[in-house]
Amino acid sequence: MKFLNSTKGFSHCLIMILTLAILSACSTTPSSPDDTPPALFSKLTQNSAFYLKKDELTGKQENSAWQFVALQALIAEKRFILADSIIEYMQSKPLSATEQASLSLLIADSLTAQNRLDKAQQQLDAIDKKKLSELGFIYSLKLQTQLQIRNEDHLAASDSLLSLAPLLKTDEDRQQYNDLLLTQLSLLPFDVLNQYQVASTLAEQAAEASELDETAPIATTPPESDPFKEGWYALASLYKRYQLRSNQLIREVENWKVRYPTHPVLAFMPTALTNIPESSPYQPQNIAVLLPFSGRFQQQAEAVQYGLLHAFYSQRQASKAADEPALLGAPKLHFYDTQKQTTEQITAQFKINNIDFIIGPLIKEEIDKFLPLVEDIPVLALNNFTEQQAFETVKKPIAWHYAFPLSPENEAKQAAQLIAQQHKKPLVIAPYSAYGQRVAEAFSDEWRRLKNTQTESHFFKNKAQLDGFIDGLLQTEKSKSRIAQMKAITYLPLEAEIRSRRDIDAIYIVSKRDELILLKPFIDVSVSRFATTMPLYASSRSHLLDWNEKQNSELSNLVFSDSPFLLDTDNKDFKQVEQAWGKQSLATLRLFALGFDSYQLIEQLMQLQNAEGYTYKGLVGQLSLDQTNTVQAKLSWAKYQQGKLIEVAAPISAE
């Protein structure tokens, strides 16, 4: 297939790339034109400019080796525009069957890196794997695994990794992919992981029965017995079952080593099983939950409590389903009303109740007073640290104090990150309030960090003024004034189009739904028909659950962020909550999700803190921990199309 539509000479592409390399002050200089290029799909040690320069020095157009490794390097560097030019050039020249398969694999790699997962899978499926080199086949398995993981197909990813593991060439790869394989297997249900053990047990029982009864069926080997796969499944099963009880996990791993003394994984045991004590999760027996159960925040506190209890009982049911020992049981929850007792009165009870973990407080001012009194107990506060606390956490961290806020400022930063991938000069619309100014400032700060440029922020006061507000913002009133002046001068009924400013290329809107319903059509009619359609983005503040198709049709193509839990209302968790609790507002459900995730995070905090790149999929979003011990939630994005809500993937920058 042709990857690009336009046709360019490779020499032009080469000049462009080499110019870029010179401007980038590349410090690596090829030594001679006779050097042998590295094997395609091996780990490259130089950048793309180096390999392109080597190709220029070689000067043999029929020799594609340097061009192939340069293309591999460009994709790794996310220089997709330049990579596309080389792909087009390679497609225009005669290639051997192996070269054609290799080029197709690199195209699939480029599509994956650009988050075009469906097209990447189609491209990968079309490749004749037998035509690939050994390294190319390994590379294709790695790419297939990556696609399956990103599509959350953990069983298929596990099968791919099991095929890949024996083929790996370097110790670094063996360790990395063994770690990944354990992670993917541990996401499978117990009945899948234990299938070999069940089959083996049934075979043993049949054999014993045949010894006692000659008419009994003869015991046979379980079908499709695979010692390599069986050992991995058994290892993942015990890790999944005992990962929260480090002492027992250590014993079970030692027993596994006795059962599988020659298993290849012994040479490169997954990291999670080599330093178990250091990454042992919190296993509290008495958890204090501090919430404002009375006063103005009572409803919010009850929503958090409901989410926390839902997680608590869901975890208990899961433990019973997995035959977890009853004596370990669930921890005891102790609820404290922060509005009826002082911070000192509450903390005085912790020793009596043997509190060994704390969730809360919810109100930011209470966190400031509370944390200094519990420096010896792990805390997951449900709001931000103050700036001073966050600074002190970096400088002199209390490693067991964490913050888990629902932060509109963090949401605005994520919006800036998304918009920065496609636009150059956005504009922010927000309400004229302390909230609106905080969110707009967070967006602007992140934009300045990403682009080193300023953004405009405009604040509206009320719905009645939105028409004039948009006219001023898009400067259409100037165009109207000019038209009126021309009519006054000429005394003619002029036909003229109102023109809007064209120096902005996106708008981020922070507003409630009723405000957004007015803002969007005002923007649509105010943007000049000579200009392209203005891309609009919005915060979760404008998302409503009780939507109707007619209203949402008016918001077509508007992209907004929210928790994945609230964008997919057909998911099992959402249905369970709705059935048990009835319909609730999205604001209430966000607090429910905060409570649910806060309890689930107890088991995850140590791994989030110690395992680089580790994230946890919560209801609020994809959760990670930053250097200030603050839990950051990566939100999902969606847009309306013909009145329907469709989740969209965040695009990846090409350069």
Short mmCIF file of N, CA and C in Angstrom, two decimals, residues 318-438:
data_model
loop_
_atom_site.label_atom_id
_atom_site.label_comp_id
_atom_site.label_asym_id
_atom_site.label_seq_id
_atom_site.Cartn_x
_atom_site.Cartn_y
_atom_site.Cartn_z
N ALA A 318 -14.67 -10.53 46.57
CA ALA A 318 -13.62 -11.06 45.70
C ALA A 318 -12.72 -12.02 46.45
N SER A 319 -12.43 -11.72 47.72
CA SER A 319 -11.60 -12.60 48.54
C SER A 319 -12.29 -13.93 48.78
N LYS A 320 -13.60 -13.88 49.03
CA LYS A 320 -14.35 -15.13 49.22
C LYS A 320 -14.37 -15.96 47.95
N ALA A 321 -14.55 -15.29 46.80
CA ALA A 321 -14.58 -16.00 45.53
C ALA A 321 -13.25 -16.67 45.22
N ALA A 322 -12.17 -16.07 45.71
CA ALA A 322 -10.83 -16.62 45.47
C ALA A 322 -10.39 -17.55 46.59
N ASP A 323 -11.32 -17.86 47.52
CA ASP A 323 -11.02 -18.75 48.67
C ASP A 323 -9.89 -18.21 49.52
N GLU A 324 -9.88 -16.89 49.76
CA GLU A 324 -8.88 -16.31 50.64
C GLU A 324 -9.14 -16.77 52.07
N PRO A 325 -8.09 -17.05 52.86
CA PRO A 325 -8.27 -17.49 54.24
C PRO A 325 -9.05 -16.48 55.05
N ALA A 326 -10.10 -16.96 55.74
CA ALA A 326 -10.98 -16.07 56.49
C ALA A 326 -10.29 -15.40 57.66
N LEU A 327 -9.26 -16.04 58.21
CA LEU A 327 -8.62 -15.48 59.41
C LEU A 327 -7.91 -14.17 59.12
N LEU A 328 -7.47 -13.97 57.84
CA LEU A 328 -6.82 -12.70 57.52
C LEU A 328 -7.86 -11.58 57.43
N GLY A 329 -9.04 -11.95 56.91
CA GLY A 329 -10.20 -11.07 56.93
C GLY A 329 -9.94 -9.68 56.39
N ALA A 330 -10.96 -8.86 56.47
CA ALA A 330 -10.87 -7.47 56.05
C ALA A 330 -10.55 -6.61 57.25
N PRO A 331 -9.95 -5.45 57.02
CA PRO A 331 -9.69 -4.54 58.14
C PRO A 331 -10.98 -3.96 58.69
N LYS A 332 -10.88 -3.36 59.86
CA LYS A 332 -12.04 -2.71 60.48
C LYS A 332 -12.00 -1.23 60.14
N LEU A 333 -13.17 -0.70 59.77
CA LEU A 333 -13.29 0.71 59.42
C LEU A 333 -13.82 1.50 60.62
N HIS A 334 -13.18 2.65 60.90
CA HIS A 334 -13.60 3.54 61.99
C HIS A 334 -13.90 4.90 61.38
N PHE A 335 -15.15 5.35 61.44
CA PHE A 335 -15.55 6.62 60.84
C PHE A 335 -15.58 7.72 61.90
N TYR A 336 -15.01 8.89 61.53
CA TYR A 336 -14.96 10.05 62.44
C TYR A 336 -15.53 11.27 61.72
N ASP A 337 -16.42 11.98 62.41
CA ASP A 337 -17.00 13.20 61.88
C ASP A 337 -16.11 14.38 62.24
N THR A 338 -15.49 14.97 61.22
CA THR A 338 -14.55 16.07 61.48
C THR A 338 -15.25 17.37 61.85
N GLN A 339 -16.58 17.40 61.76
CA GLN A 339 -17.33 18.61 62.13
C GLN A 339 -17.81 18.56 63.58
N LYS A 340 -17.82 17.39 64.17
CA LYS A 340 -18.31 17.26 65.55
C LYS A 340 -17.19 17.11 66.57
N GLN A 341 -15.99 16.80 66.08
CA GLN A 341 -14.84 16.66 66.98
C GLN A 341 -13.67 17.45 66.41
N THR A 342 -12.84 17.93 67.30
CA THR A 342 -11.65 18.65 66.85
C THR A 342 -10.61 17.64 66.36
N THR A 343 -9.63 18.16 65.65
CA THR A 343 -8.56 17.30 65.16
C THR A 343 -7.86 16.60 66.31
N GLU A 344 -7.63 17.32 67.40
CA GLU A 344 -6.95 16.74 68.56
C GLU A 344 -7.79 15.64 69.19
N GLN A 345 -9.11 15.85 69.28
CA GLN A 345 -9.99 14.84 69.88
C GLN A 345 -10.00 13.56 69.03
N ILE A 346 -9.99 13.73 67.74
CA ILE A 346 -10.01 12.55 66.86
C ILE A 346 -8.70 11.77 66.96
N THR A 347 -7.58 12.48 66.87
CA THR A 347 -6.29 11.79 66.90
C THR A 347 -6.02 11.12 68.24
N ALA A 348 -6.62 11.64 69.31
CA ALA A 348 -6.44 11.02 70.63
C ALA A 348 -7.03 9.62 70.67
N GLN A 349 -8.00 9.34 69.80
CA GLN A 349 -8.66 8.03 69.78
C GLN A 349 -7.90 7.00 68.94
N PHE A 350 -6.93 7.45 68.17
CA PHE A 350 -6.25 6.54 67.25
C PHE A 350 -5.49 5.44 67.98
N LYS A 351 -4.84 5.80 69.07
CA LYS A 351 -4.07 4.80 69.80
C LYS A 351 -4.98 3.77 70.44
N ILE A 352 -6.11 4.22 70.96
CA ILE A 352 -7.07 3.31 71.59
C ILE A 352 -7.60 2.30 70.57
N ASN A 353 -7.87 2.79 69.37
CA ASN A 353 -8.45 1.93 68.32
C ASN A 353 -7.40 1.27 67.42
N ASN A 354 -6.11 1.43 67.78
CA ASN A 354 -5.01 0.81 67.01
C ASN A 354 -5.06 1.18 65.53
N ILE A 355 -5.31 2.45 65.26
CA ILE A 355 -5.39 2.91 63.87
C ILE A 355 -4.02 2.80 63.21
N ASP A 356 -3.98 2.12 62.06
CA ASP A 356 -2.71 1.98 61.34
C ASP A 356 -2.79 2.47 59.89
N PHE A 357 -3.91 3.10 59.52
CA PHE A 357 -4.01 3.77 58.22
C PHE A 357 -5.17 4.76 58.31
N ILE A 358 -5.02 5.91 57.61
CA ILE A 358 -6.03 6.97 57.68
C ILE A 358 -6.41 7.40 56.27
N ILE A 359 -7.72 7.48 56.01
CA ILE A 359 -8.24 8.05 54.77
C ILE A 359 -8.95 9.36 55.14
N GLY A 360 -8.58 10.46 54.51
CA GLY A 360 -9.12 11.77 54.84
C GLY A 360 -8.04 12.62 55.48
N PRO A 361 -8.39 13.82 55.89
CA PRO A 361 -9.67 14.52 55.76
C PRO A 361 -9.98 14.91 54.32
N LEU A 362 -11.23 15.39 54.13
CA LEU A 362 -11.70 15.83 52.83
C LEU A 362 -11.50 17.33 52.63
N ILE A 363 -11.69 18.11 53.70
CA ILE A 363 -11.59 19.57 53.61
C ILE A 363 -10.13 19.99 53.72
N LYS A 364 -9.70 20.83 52.80
CA LYS A 364 -8.29 21.19 52.69
C LYS A 364 -7.73 21.81 53.96
N GLU A 365 -8.51 22.71 54.60
CA GLU A 365 -8.02 23.38 55.81
C GLU A 365 -7.78 22.38 56.94
N GLU A 366 -8.56 21.30 56.98
CA GLU A 366 -8.38 20.30 58.03
C GLU A 366 -7.10 19.49 57.82
N ILE A 367 -6.71 19.33 56.57
CA ILE A 367 -5.47 18.60 56.27
C ILE A 367 -4.28 19.33 56.87
N ASP A 368 -4.28 20.67 56.74
CA ASP A 368 -3.17 21.47 57.27
C ASP A 368 -2.99 21.25 58.77
N LYS A 369 -4.10 21.17 59.51
CA LYS A 369 -4.03 20.99 60.96
C LYS A 369 -3.72 19.55 61.34
N PHE A 370 -4.16 18.62 60.50
CA PHE A 370 -4.16 17.21 60.88
C PHE A 370 -2.81 16.50 60.68
N LEU A 371 -2.17 16.74 59.55
CA LEU A 371 -0.97 15.97 59.21
C LEU A 371 0.15 16.05 60.24
N PRO A 372 0.43 17.21 60.84
CA PRO A 372 1.51 17.25 61.84
C PRO A 372 1.24 16.37 63.07
N LEU A 373 -0.03 16.00 63.31
CA LEU A 373 -0.37 15.20 64.49
C LEU A 373 -0.27 13.71 64.23
N VAL A 374 -0.08 13.30 62.98
CA VAL A 374 -0.06 11.86 62.66
C VAL A 374 1.15 11.54 61.78
N GLU A 375 2.29 12.02 62.17
CA GLU A 375 3.48 11.81 61.34
C GLU A 375 3.94 10.36 61.33
N ASP A 376 3.41 9.54 62.26
CA ASP A 376 3.84 8.15 62.33
C ASP A 376 2.83 7.18 61.72
N ILE A 377 1.76 7.70 61.10
CA ILE A 377 0.71 6.84 60.53
C ILE A 377 0.54 7.17 59.05
N PRO A 378 0.42 6.14 58.18
CA PRO A 378 0.14 6.40 56.76
C PRO A 378 -1.19 7.12 56.58
N VAL A 379 -1.20 8.15 55.72
CA VAL A 379 -2.40 8.96 55.49
C VAL A 379 -2.62 9.11 53.99
N LEU A 380 -3.88 8.92 53.57
CA LEU A 380 -4.28 9.26 52.21
C LEU A 380 -5.33 10.38 52.32
N ALA A 381 -4.85 11.63 52.25
CA ALA A 381 -5.75 12.78 52.36
C ALA A 381 -6.55 12.92 51.07
N LEU A 382 -7.81 13.35 51.18
CA LEU A 382 -8.70 13.42 50.02
C LEU A 382 -8.80 14.84 49.47
N ASN A 383 -7.70 15.55 49.52
CA ASN A 383 -7.61 16.88 48.92
C ASN A 383 -6.14 17.19 48.73
N ASN A 384 -5.84 18.33 48.15
CA ASN A 384 -4.46 18.72 47.90
C ASN A 384 -3.71 19.05 49.18
N PHE A 385 -2.42 18.77 49.19
CA PHE A 385 -1.55 19.40 50.17
C PHE A 385 -1.52 20.90 49.86
N THR A 386 -1.22 21.72 50.85
CA THR A 386 -0.95 23.13 50.55
C THR A 386 0.36 23.20 49.79
N GLU A 387 0.62 24.34 49.15
CA GLU A 387 1.87 24.49 48.38
C GLU A 387 3.07 24.30 49.28
N GLN A 388 2.99 24.81 50.52
CA GLN A 388 4.12 24.68 51.44
C GLN A 388 4.35 23.22 51.80
N GLN A 389 3.24 22.49 52.06
CA GLN A 389 3.37 21.08 52.40
C GLN A 389 3.94 20.30 51.23
N ALA A 390 3.45 20.61 50.02
CA ALA A 390 3.95 19.90 48.85
C ALA A 390 5.44 20.14 48.68
N PHE A 391 5.90 21.38 48.93
CA PHE A 391 7.32 21.70 48.83
C PHE A 391 8.10 20.91 49.88
N GLU A 392 7.56 20.89 51.10
CA GLU A 392 8.25 20.16 52.16
C GLU A 392 8.26 18.67 51.89
N THR A 393 7.20 18.16 51.20
CA THR A 393 7.15 16.74 50.88
C THR A 393 8.27 16.37 49.92
N VAL A 394 8.61 17.30 49.01
CA VAL A 394 9.72 17.04 48.10
C VAL A 394 11.04 17.14 48.85
N LYS A 395 11.16 18.16 49.70
CA LYS A 395 12.43 18.43 50.37
C LYS A 395 12.70 17.43 51.49
N LYS A 396 11.72 17.24 52.38
CA LYS A 396 11.83 16.30 53.49
C LYS A 396 10.58 15.44 53.51
N PRO A 397 10.52 14.45 52.64
CA PRO A 397 9.26 13.73 52.47
C PRO A 397 8.90 12.87 53.67
N ILE A 398 7.63 12.92 54.03
CA ILE A 398 7.07 11.90 54.90
C ILE A 398 6.50 10.87 53.95
N ALA A 399 7.22 9.80 53.75
CA ALA A 399 6.95 8.88 52.64
C ALA A 399 5.58 8.26 52.71
N TRP A 400 4.96 8.23 53.89
CA TRP A 400 3.67 7.55 54.03
C TRP A 400 2.50 8.52 54.11
N HIS A 401 2.71 9.78 53.76
CA HIS A 401 1.62 10.74 53.65
C HIS A 401 1.35 11.03 52.17
N TYR A 402 0.10 10.81 51.76
CA TYR A 402 -0.27 10.95 50.36
C TYR A 402 -1.49 11.87 50.24
N ALA A 403 -1.64 12.49 49.06
CA ALA A 403 -2.82 13.32 48.77
C ALA A 403 -3.51 12.77 47.53
N PHE A 404 -4.85 12.73 47.58
CA PHE A 404 -5.65 12.24 46.46
C PHE A 404 -6.78 13.22 46.20
N PRO A 405 -6.52 14.30 45.48
CA PRO A 405 -7.55 15.33 45.24
C PRO A 405 -8.33 15.08 43.95
N LEU A 406 -9.56 15.55 43.92
CA LEU A 406 -10.28 15.72 42.65
C LEU A 406 -9.99 17.15 42.20
N SER A 407 -9.01 17.31 41.35
CA SER A 407 -8.45 18.63 41.09
C SER A 407 -8.87 19.18 39.74
N PRO A 408 -9.68 20.26 39.71
CA PRO A 408 -9.99 20.91 38.43
C PRO A 408 -8.75 21.54 37.79
N GLU A 409 -7.78 21.93 38.63
CA GLU A 409 -6.53 22.47 38.08
C GLU A 409 -5.77 21.40 37.31
N ASN A 410 -5.74 20.18 37.86
CA ASN A 410 -5.07 19.09 37.16
C ASN A 410 -5.78 18.76 35.85
N GLU A 411 -7.11 18.84 35.86
CA GLU A 411 -7.88 18.62 34.64
C GLU A 411 -7.53 19.67 33.59
N ALA A 412 -7.39 20.92 34.01
CA ALA A 412 -7.02 21.98 33.07
C ALA A 412 -5.62 21.75 32.50
N LYS A 413 -4.70 21.25 33.32
CA LYS A 413 -3.35 20.95 32.82
C LYS A 413 -3.40 19.86 31.76
N GLN A 414 -4.23 18.84 31.99
CA GLN A 414 -4.36 17.77 30.99
C GLN A 414 -4.98 18.30 29.70
N ALA A 415 -5.90 19.25 29.83
CA ALA A 415 -6.48 19.87 28.63
C ALA A 415 -5.40 20.62 27.84
N ALA A 416 -4.54 21.33 28.55
CA ALA A 416 -3.44 22.05 27.89
C ALA A 416 -2.52 21.07 27.17
N GLN A 417 -2.24 19.94 27.80
CA GLN A 417 -1.38 18.94 27.19
C GLN A 417 -2.00 18.37 25.92
N LEU A 418 -3.30 18.11 25.96
CA LEU A 418 -3.99 17.58 24.79
C LEU A 418 -4.02 18.61 23.66
N ILE A 419 -4.42 19.83 23.99
CA ILE A 419 -4.57 20.88 22.97
C ILE A 419 -3.21 21.24 22.36
N ALA A 420 -2.16 21.17 23.18
CA ALA A 420 -0.82 21.50 22.68
C ALA A 420 -0.34 20.55 21.60
N GLN A 421 -0.93 19.37 21.53
CA GLN A 421 -0.52 18.40 20.52
C GLN A 421 -1.05 18.75 19.13
N GLN A 422 -2.06 19.62 19.07
CA GLN A 422 -2.67 19.91 17.77
C GLN A 422 -2.79 21.39 17.45
N HIS A 423 -2.67 22.25 18.45
CA HIS A 423 -2.95 23.67 18.24
C HIS A 423 -1.80 24.54 18.75
N LYS A 424 -1.78 25.78 18.23
CA LYS A 424 -0.69 26.68 18.57
C LYS A 424 -1.11 27.86 19.44
N LYS A 425 -2.37 28.29 19.29
CA LYS A 425 -2.79 29.45 20.06
C LYS A 425 -4.23 29.28 20.54
N PRO A 426 -4.41 28.61 21.67
CA PRO A 426 -5.76 28.44 22.21
C PRO A 426 -6.18 29.65 23.05
N LEU A 427 -7.43 29.66 23.37
CA LEU A 427 -8.01 30.71 24.20
C LEU A 427 -8.87 30.04 25.26
N VAL A 428 -8.89 30.58 26.47
CA VAL A 428 -9.63 29.98 27.58
C VAL A 428 -10.83 30.85 27.92
N ILE A 429 -11.99 30.22 28.04
CA ILE A 429 -13.21 30.89 28.52
C ILE A 429 -13.58 30.25 29.85
N ALA A 430 -13.77 31.08 30.88
CA ALA A 430 -14.08 30.56 32.22
C ALA A 430 -14.99 31.55 32.93
N PRO A 431 -15.69 31.12 33.97
CA PRO A 431 -16.54 32.05 34.72
C PRO A 431 -15.72 33.06 35.51
N TYR A 432 -16.30 34.22 35.73
CA TYR A 432 -15.63 35.28 36.50
C TYR A 432 -15.81 34.96 37.98
N SER A 433 -14.89 34.15 38.48
CA SER A 433 -14.94 33.70 39.88
C SER A 433 -13.56 33.22 40.27
N ALA A 434 -13.37 32.99 41.56
CA ALA A 434 -12.08 32.47 42.02
C ALA A 434 -11.80 31.11 41.39
N TYR A 435 -12.86 30.28 41.26
CA TYR A 435 -12.72 28.97 40.64
C TYR A 435 -12.27 29.12 39.18
N GLY A 436 -12.96 29.96 38.42
CA GLY A 436 -12.61 30.14 37.02
C GLY A 436 -11.21 30.66 36.84
N GLN A 437 -10.79 31.57 37.70
CA GLN A 437 -9.45 32.14 37.59
C GLN A 437 -8.38 31.10 37.93
N ARG A 438 -8.66 30.24 38.92
CA ARG A 438 -7.69 29.19 39.28
C ARG A 438 -7.50 28.21 38.12
#
